[in-house]
CSV table of C-alpha atoms in Angstrom, one decimal:
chain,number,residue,atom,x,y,z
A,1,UNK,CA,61.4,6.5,37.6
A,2,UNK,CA,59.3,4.2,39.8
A,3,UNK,CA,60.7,0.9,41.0
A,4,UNK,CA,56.6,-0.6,40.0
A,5,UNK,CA,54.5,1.3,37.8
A,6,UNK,CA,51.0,-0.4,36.8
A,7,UNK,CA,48.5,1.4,34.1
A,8,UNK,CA,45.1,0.0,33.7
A,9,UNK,CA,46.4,-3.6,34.7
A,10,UNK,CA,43.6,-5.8,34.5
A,11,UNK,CA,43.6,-9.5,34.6
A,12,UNK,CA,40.5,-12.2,33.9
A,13,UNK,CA,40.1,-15.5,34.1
A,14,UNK,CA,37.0,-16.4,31.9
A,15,UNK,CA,34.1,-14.7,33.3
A,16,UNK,CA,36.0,-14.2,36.3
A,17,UNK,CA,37.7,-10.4,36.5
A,18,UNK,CA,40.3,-10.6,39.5
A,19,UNK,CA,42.4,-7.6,39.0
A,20,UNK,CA,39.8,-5.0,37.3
A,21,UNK,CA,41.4,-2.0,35.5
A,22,UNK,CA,44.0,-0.7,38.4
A,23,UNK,CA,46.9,1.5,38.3
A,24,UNK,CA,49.3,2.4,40.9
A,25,UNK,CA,53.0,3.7,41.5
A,26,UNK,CA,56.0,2.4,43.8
A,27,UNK,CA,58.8,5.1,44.8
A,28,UNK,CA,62.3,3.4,44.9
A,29,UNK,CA,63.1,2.1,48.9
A,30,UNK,CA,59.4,2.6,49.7
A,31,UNK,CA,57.6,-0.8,51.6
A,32,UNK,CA,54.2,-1.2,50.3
A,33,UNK,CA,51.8,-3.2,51.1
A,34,UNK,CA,48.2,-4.4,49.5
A,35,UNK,CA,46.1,-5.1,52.3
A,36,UNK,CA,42.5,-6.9,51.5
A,37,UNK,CA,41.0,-10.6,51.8
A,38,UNK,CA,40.8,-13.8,50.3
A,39,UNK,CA,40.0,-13.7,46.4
A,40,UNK,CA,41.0,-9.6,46.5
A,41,UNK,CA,43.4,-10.1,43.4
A,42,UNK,CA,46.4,-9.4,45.6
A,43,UNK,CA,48.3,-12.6,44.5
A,44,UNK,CA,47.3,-12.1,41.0
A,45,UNK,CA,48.6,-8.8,40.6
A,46,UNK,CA,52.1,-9.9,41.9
A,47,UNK,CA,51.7,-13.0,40.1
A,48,UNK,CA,51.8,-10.5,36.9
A,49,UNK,CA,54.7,-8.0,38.6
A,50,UNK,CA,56.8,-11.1,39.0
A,51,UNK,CA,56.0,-12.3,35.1
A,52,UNK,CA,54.6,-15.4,36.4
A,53,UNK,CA,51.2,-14.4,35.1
A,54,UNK,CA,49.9,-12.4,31.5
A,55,UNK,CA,47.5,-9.5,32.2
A,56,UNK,CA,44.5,-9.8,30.1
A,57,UNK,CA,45.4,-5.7,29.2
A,58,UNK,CA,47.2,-2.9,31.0
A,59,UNK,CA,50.9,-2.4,31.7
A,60,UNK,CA,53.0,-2.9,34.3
A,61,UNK,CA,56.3,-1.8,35.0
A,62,UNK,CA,59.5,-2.9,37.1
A,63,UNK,CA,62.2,-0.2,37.5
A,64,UNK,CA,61.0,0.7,33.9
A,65,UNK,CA,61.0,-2.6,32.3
A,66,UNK,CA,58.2,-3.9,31.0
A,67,UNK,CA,57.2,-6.8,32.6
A,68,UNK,CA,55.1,-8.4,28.8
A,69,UNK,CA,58.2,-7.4,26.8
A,70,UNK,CA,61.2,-8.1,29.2
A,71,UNK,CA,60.4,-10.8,31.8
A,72,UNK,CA,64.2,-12.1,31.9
A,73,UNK,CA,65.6,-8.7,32.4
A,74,UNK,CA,62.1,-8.4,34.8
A,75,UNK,CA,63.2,-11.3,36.7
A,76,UNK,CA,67.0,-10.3,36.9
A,77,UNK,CA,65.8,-7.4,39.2
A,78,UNK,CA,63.6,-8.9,41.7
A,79,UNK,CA,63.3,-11.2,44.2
A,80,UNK,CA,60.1,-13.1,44.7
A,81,UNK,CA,58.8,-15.2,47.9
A,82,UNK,CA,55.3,-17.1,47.6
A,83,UNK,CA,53.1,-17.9,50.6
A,84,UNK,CA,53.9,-22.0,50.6
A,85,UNK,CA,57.2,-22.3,51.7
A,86,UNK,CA,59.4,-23.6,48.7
A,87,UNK,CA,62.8,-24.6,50.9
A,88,UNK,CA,64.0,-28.4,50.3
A,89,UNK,CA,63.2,-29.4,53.6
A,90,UNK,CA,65.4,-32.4,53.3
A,91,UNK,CA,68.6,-30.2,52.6
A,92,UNK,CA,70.5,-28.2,54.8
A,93,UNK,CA,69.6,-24.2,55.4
A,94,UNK,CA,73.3,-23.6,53.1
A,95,UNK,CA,72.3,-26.2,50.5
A,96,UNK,CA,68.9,-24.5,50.1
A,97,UNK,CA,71.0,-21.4,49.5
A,98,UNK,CA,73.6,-23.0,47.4
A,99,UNK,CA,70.6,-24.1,45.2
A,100,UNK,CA,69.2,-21.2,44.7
A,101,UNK,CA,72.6,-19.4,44.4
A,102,UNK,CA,72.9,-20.9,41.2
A,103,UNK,CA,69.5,-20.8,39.7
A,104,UNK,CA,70.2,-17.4,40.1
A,105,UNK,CA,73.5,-17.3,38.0
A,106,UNK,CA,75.3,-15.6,40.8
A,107,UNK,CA,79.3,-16.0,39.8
A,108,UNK,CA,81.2,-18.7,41.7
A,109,UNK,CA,82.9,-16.5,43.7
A,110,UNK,CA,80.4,-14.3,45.7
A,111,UNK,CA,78.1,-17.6,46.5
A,112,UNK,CA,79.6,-17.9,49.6
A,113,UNK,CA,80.1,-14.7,51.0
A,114,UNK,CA,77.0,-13.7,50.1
A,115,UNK,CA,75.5,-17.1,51.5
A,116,UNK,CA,77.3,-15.9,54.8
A,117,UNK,CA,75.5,-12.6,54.7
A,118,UNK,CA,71.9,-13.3,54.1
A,119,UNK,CA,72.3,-16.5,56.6
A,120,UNK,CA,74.1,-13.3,59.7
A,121,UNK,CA,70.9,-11.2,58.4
A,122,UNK,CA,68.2,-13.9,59.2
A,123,UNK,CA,70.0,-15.4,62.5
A,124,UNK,CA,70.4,-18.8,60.8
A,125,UNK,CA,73.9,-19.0,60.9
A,126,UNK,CA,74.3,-21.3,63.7
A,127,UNK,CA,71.5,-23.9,61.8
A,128,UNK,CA,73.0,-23.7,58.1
A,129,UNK,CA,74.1,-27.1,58.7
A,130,UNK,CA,70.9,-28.3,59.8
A,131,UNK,CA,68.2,-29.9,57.3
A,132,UNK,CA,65.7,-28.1,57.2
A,133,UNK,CA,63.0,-30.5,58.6
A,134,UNK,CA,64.2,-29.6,61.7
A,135,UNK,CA,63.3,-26.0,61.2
A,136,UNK,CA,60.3,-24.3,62.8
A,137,UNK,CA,57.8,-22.4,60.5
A,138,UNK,CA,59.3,-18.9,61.2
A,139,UNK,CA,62.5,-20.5,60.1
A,140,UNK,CA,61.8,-21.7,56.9
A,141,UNK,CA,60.0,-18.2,56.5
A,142,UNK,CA,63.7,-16.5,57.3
A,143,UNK,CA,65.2,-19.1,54.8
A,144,UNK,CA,62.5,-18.9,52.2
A,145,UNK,CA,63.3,-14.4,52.5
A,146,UNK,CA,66.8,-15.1,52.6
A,147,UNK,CA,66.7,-16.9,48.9
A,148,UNK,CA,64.9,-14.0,47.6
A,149,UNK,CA,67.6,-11.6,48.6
A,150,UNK,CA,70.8,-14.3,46.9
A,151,UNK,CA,71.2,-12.0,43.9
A,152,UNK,CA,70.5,-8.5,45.7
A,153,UNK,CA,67.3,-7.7,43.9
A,154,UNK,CA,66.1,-4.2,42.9
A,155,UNK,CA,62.5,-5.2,44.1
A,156,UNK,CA,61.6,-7.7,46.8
A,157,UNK,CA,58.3,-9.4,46.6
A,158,UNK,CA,56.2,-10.9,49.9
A,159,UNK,CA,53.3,-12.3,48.9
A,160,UNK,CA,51.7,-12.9,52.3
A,161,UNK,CA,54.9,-13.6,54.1
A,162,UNK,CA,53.3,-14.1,57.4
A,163,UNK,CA,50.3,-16.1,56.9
A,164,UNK,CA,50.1,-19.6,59.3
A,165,UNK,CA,52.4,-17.9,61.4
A,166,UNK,CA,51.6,-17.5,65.5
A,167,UNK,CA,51.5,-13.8,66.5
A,168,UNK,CA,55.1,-14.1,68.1
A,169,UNK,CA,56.9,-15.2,65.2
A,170,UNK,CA,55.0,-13.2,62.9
A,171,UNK,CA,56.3,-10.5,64.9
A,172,UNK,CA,59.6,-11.6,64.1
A,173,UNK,CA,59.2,-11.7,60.8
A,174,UNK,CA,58.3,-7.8,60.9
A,175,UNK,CA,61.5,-7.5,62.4
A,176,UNK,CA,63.9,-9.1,59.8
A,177,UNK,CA,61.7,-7.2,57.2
A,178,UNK,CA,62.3,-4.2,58.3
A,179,UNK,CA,66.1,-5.0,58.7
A,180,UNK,CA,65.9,-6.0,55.4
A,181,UNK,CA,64.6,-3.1,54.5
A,182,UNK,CA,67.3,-0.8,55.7
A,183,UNK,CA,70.5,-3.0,55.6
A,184,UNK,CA,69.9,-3.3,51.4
A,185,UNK,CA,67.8,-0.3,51.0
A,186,UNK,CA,65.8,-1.8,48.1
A,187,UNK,CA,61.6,-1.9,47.5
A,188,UNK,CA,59.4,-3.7,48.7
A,189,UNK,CA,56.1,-4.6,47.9
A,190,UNK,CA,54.0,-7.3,50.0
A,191,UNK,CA,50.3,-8.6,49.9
A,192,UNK,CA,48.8,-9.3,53.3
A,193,UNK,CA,45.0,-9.8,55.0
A,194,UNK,CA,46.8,-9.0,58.2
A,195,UNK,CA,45.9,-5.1,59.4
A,196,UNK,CA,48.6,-4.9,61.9
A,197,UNK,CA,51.1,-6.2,59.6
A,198,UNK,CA,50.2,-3.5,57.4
A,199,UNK,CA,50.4,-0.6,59.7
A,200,UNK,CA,53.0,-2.1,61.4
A,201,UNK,CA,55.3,-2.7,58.3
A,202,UNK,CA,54.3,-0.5,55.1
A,203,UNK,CA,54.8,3.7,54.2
A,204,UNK,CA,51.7,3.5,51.8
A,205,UNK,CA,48.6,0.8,51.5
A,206,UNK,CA,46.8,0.3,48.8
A,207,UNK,CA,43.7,-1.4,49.8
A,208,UNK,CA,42.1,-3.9,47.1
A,209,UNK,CA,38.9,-5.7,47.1
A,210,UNK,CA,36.9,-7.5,44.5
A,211,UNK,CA,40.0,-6.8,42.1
A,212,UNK,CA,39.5,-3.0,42.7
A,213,UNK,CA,42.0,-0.8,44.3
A,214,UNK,CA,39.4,1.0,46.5
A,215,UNK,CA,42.6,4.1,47.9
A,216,UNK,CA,46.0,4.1,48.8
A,217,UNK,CA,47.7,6.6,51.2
A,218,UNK,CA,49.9,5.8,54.3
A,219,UNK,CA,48.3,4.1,57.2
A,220,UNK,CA,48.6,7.4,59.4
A,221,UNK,CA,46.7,9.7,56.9
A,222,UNK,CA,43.7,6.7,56.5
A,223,UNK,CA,43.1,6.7,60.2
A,224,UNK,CA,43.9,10.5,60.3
A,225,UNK,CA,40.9,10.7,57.7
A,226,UNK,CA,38.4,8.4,59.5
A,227,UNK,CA,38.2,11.1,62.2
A,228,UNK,CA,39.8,11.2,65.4
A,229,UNK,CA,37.4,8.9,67.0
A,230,UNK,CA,35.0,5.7,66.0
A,231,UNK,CA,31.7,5.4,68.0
A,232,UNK,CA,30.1,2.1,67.5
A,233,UNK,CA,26.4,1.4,68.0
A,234,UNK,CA,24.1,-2.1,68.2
A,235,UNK,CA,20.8,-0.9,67.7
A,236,UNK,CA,17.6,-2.8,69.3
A,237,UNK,CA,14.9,-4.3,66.9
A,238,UNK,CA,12.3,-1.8,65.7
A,239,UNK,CA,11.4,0.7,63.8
A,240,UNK,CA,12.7,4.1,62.6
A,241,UNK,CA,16.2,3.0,62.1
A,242,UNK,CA,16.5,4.6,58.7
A,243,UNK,CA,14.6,8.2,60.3
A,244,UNK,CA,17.6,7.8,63.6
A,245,UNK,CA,20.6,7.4,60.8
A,246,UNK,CA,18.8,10.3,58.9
A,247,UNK,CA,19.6,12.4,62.6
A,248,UNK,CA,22.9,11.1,63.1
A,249,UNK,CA,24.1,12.0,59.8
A,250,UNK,CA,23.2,16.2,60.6
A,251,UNK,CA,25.4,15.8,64.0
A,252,UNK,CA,28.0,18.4,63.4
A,253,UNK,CA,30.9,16.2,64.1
A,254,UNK,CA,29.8,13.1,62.5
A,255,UNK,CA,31.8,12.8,59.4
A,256,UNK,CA,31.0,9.5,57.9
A,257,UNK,CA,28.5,6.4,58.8
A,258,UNK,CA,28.4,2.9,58.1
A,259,UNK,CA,25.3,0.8,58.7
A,260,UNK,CA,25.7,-3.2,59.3
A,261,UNK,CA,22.2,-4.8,60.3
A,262,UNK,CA,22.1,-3.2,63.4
A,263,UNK,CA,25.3,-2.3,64.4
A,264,UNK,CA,26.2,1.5,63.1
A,265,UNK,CA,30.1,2.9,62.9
A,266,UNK,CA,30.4,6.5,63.1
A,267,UNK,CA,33.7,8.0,62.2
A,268,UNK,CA,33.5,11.6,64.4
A,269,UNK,CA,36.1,14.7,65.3
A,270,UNK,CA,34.6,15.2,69.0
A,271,UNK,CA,33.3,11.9,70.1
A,272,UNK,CA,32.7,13.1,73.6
A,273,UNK,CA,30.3,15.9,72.4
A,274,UNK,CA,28.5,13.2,69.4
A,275,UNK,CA,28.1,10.9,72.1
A,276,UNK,CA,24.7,13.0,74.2
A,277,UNK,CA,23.6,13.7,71.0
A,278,UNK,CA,23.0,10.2,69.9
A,279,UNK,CA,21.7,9.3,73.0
A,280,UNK,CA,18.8,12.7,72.8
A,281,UNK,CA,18.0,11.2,68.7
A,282,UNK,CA,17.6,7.9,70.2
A,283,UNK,CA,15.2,8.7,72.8
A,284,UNK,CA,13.3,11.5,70.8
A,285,UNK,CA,12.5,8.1,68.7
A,286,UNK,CA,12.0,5.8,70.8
A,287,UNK,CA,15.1,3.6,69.2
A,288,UNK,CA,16.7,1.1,72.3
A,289,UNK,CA,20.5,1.0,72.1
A,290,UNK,CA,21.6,-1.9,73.5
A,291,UNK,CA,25.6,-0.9,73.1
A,292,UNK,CA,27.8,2.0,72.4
A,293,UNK,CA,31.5,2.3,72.6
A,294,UNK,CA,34.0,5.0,71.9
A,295,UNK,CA,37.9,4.2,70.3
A,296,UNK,CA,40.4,5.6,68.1
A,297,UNK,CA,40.1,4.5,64.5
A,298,UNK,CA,42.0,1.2,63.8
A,299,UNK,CA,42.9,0.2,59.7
A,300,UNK,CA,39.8,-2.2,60.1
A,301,UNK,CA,37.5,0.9,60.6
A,302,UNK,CA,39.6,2.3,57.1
A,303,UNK,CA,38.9,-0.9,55.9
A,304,UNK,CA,35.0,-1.3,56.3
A,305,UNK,CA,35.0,2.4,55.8
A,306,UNK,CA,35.8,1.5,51.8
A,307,UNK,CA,34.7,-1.3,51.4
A,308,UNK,CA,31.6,-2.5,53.4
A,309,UNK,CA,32.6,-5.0,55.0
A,310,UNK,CA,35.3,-6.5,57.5
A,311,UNK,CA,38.3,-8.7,56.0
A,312,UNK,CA,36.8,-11.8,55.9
A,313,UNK,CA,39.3,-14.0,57.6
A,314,UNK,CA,38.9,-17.0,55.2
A,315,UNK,CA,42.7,-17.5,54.0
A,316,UNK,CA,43.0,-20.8,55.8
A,317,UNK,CA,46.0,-23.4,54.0
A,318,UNK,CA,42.9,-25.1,52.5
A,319,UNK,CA,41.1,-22.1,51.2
A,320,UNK,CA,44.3,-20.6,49.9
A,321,UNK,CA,45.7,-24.1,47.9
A,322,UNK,CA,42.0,-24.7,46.7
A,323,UNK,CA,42.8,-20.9,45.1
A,324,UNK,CA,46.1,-22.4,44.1
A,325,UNK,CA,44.9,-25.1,42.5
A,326,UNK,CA,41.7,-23.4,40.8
A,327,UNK,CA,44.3,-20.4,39.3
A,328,UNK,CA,46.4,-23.4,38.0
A,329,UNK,CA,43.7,-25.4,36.0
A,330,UNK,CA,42.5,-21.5,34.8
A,331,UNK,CA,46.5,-21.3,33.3
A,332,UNK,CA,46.3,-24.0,32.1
């Protein structure tokens, strides 16, 4: 049995499709993480895993419970923590836990060992005391986790759980994540725009744009897949552009290209050997390269690979509550 199971999930709001017709699995104690941008129907499709949100058809399953038919038993086996920060800043780090101790139904007598456990996990202990305005953001992040791990879920939810965050303390995060991970051995499944974060944190990605699952593998394999190296060319203005790709695409090595304007990406086994070759096409047709550079393929080149197009870093706090707010008045 998976721990999340989804078949032909599909979500729409009006005319709007944001989850179109996708189906994945989850093995039990596996991290795993759907990677794409803004608008990707990332936060949708947990907003449906986590019974907060009907699909419009499909199933979806949570350590075989349906998640239509059973969301209280759904919701007995997960944890869930959203992007915006939901702590009471003006309570303490304990009374935040307290709180949701009970909302959670967790019997009077475990609140405060297990209180005392999630606060050792997250390094909080010395600042339970605290209110929680005087936290930094990382902080609340570690307090918001923490309250998602109260009632020792099957399934842990992260729906972009380090977004807003500096680099250093997003770092951090990663870290308590992945002690997470192995202190209570349970799933989890996390949405982020973030490649490194993905690579840095999840077994398998799926990657999703325009509501479409485009693959999922392990980060490894996707690069592995790309070739061994990426060769990236800007082109001059001119002509024969489409008779030089035409030539590139017969190079022996050259498994895959992706054309941008001018700029061309080409995924190759023997970059060293592709490299002449490109140059001899180029001159043969009188096309001026103005830049060419040689690296090892990076999730972004997996990304555009798939989809098209770079992850259009657009999930700034504004653009992300005016998706908030736009979702709620759909609901409603």
């Amino acid at each position: 049995m998976y721990s999340i199971e989804t078949r032909s999930l599909t979500k729409s709001f009006g005319d709007v499709i944001a989850v179109n017709d996708i189906s994945f699995s989850v093995e039990n104690g596996e991290i795993f993480g759907f990677l794409g941008p803004n608008g990707a129907g990332k936060s949708t499709t947990m907003m449906i895993l986590t019974t907060l949100l009907k699909s419009t058809s499909g199933h979806a399953l949570i350590s075989g419970l349906d998640v239509m038919k059973n969301p209280k038993k759904v919701r007995q086996n997960i944890g869930y923590v959203q992007q915006e920060t939901t702590v009471d800043e003006y309570l303490t780090g304990k009374e935040n836990l307290l709180l949701q101790a009970k909302l959670n139904h967790i019997p009077q007598q475990e609140i405060g060992k297990r209180i005392e456990e999630v606060l050792d996990l997250i390094e909080l202990s010395d600042k339970q005391d605290q209110p929680v305005v005087t936290y930094s953001g990382g902080m609340r992040k570690r307090l918001d986790i923490a309250g998602g791990l109260l009632h020792r879920p099957k399934v842990l939810f992260l729906d972009e759980p380090t977004v807003g965050l500096d680099i250093q303390t997003r770092r951090k995060i990663w870290d308590y994540i992945k002690k997470i991970h192995n202190e209570f051995e349970m799933t989890i499944f996390l949405t982020t725009h973030y490649m490194e974060e993905a690579d840095q944190l999840c077994d398998r990605i799926g990657i999703i744009d325009g509501g479409k699952i485009q693959v999922i593998d392990s980060p490894e394999n996707m690069k592995n897949a790309m070739g061994n190296e990426v060769i990236s060319i800007i082109m001059g203005t001119g002509e024969n552009h489409g008779s030089f790709l035409a030539e590139l695409k017969k190079i022996k090595f050259v498994k895959k290209i992706n054309k941008d304007g001018l700029k061309l990406t080409l995924y190759a086994s023997n970059g060293t050997e592709v490299i002449p070759k490109v140059f001899q096409i180029s001159s043969n047709l009188d096309i001026k390269i103005n830049s060419i550079s040689l690296t090892q393929p990076t999730l972004d080149d997996v990304f555009i690979s798939y989809t098209g197009h770079e992850i259009r870093d657009d999930d700034s706090i504004f653009n992300r509550k005016r998706e908030h707010s736009k979702m709620k008045r759909l609901r409603a």
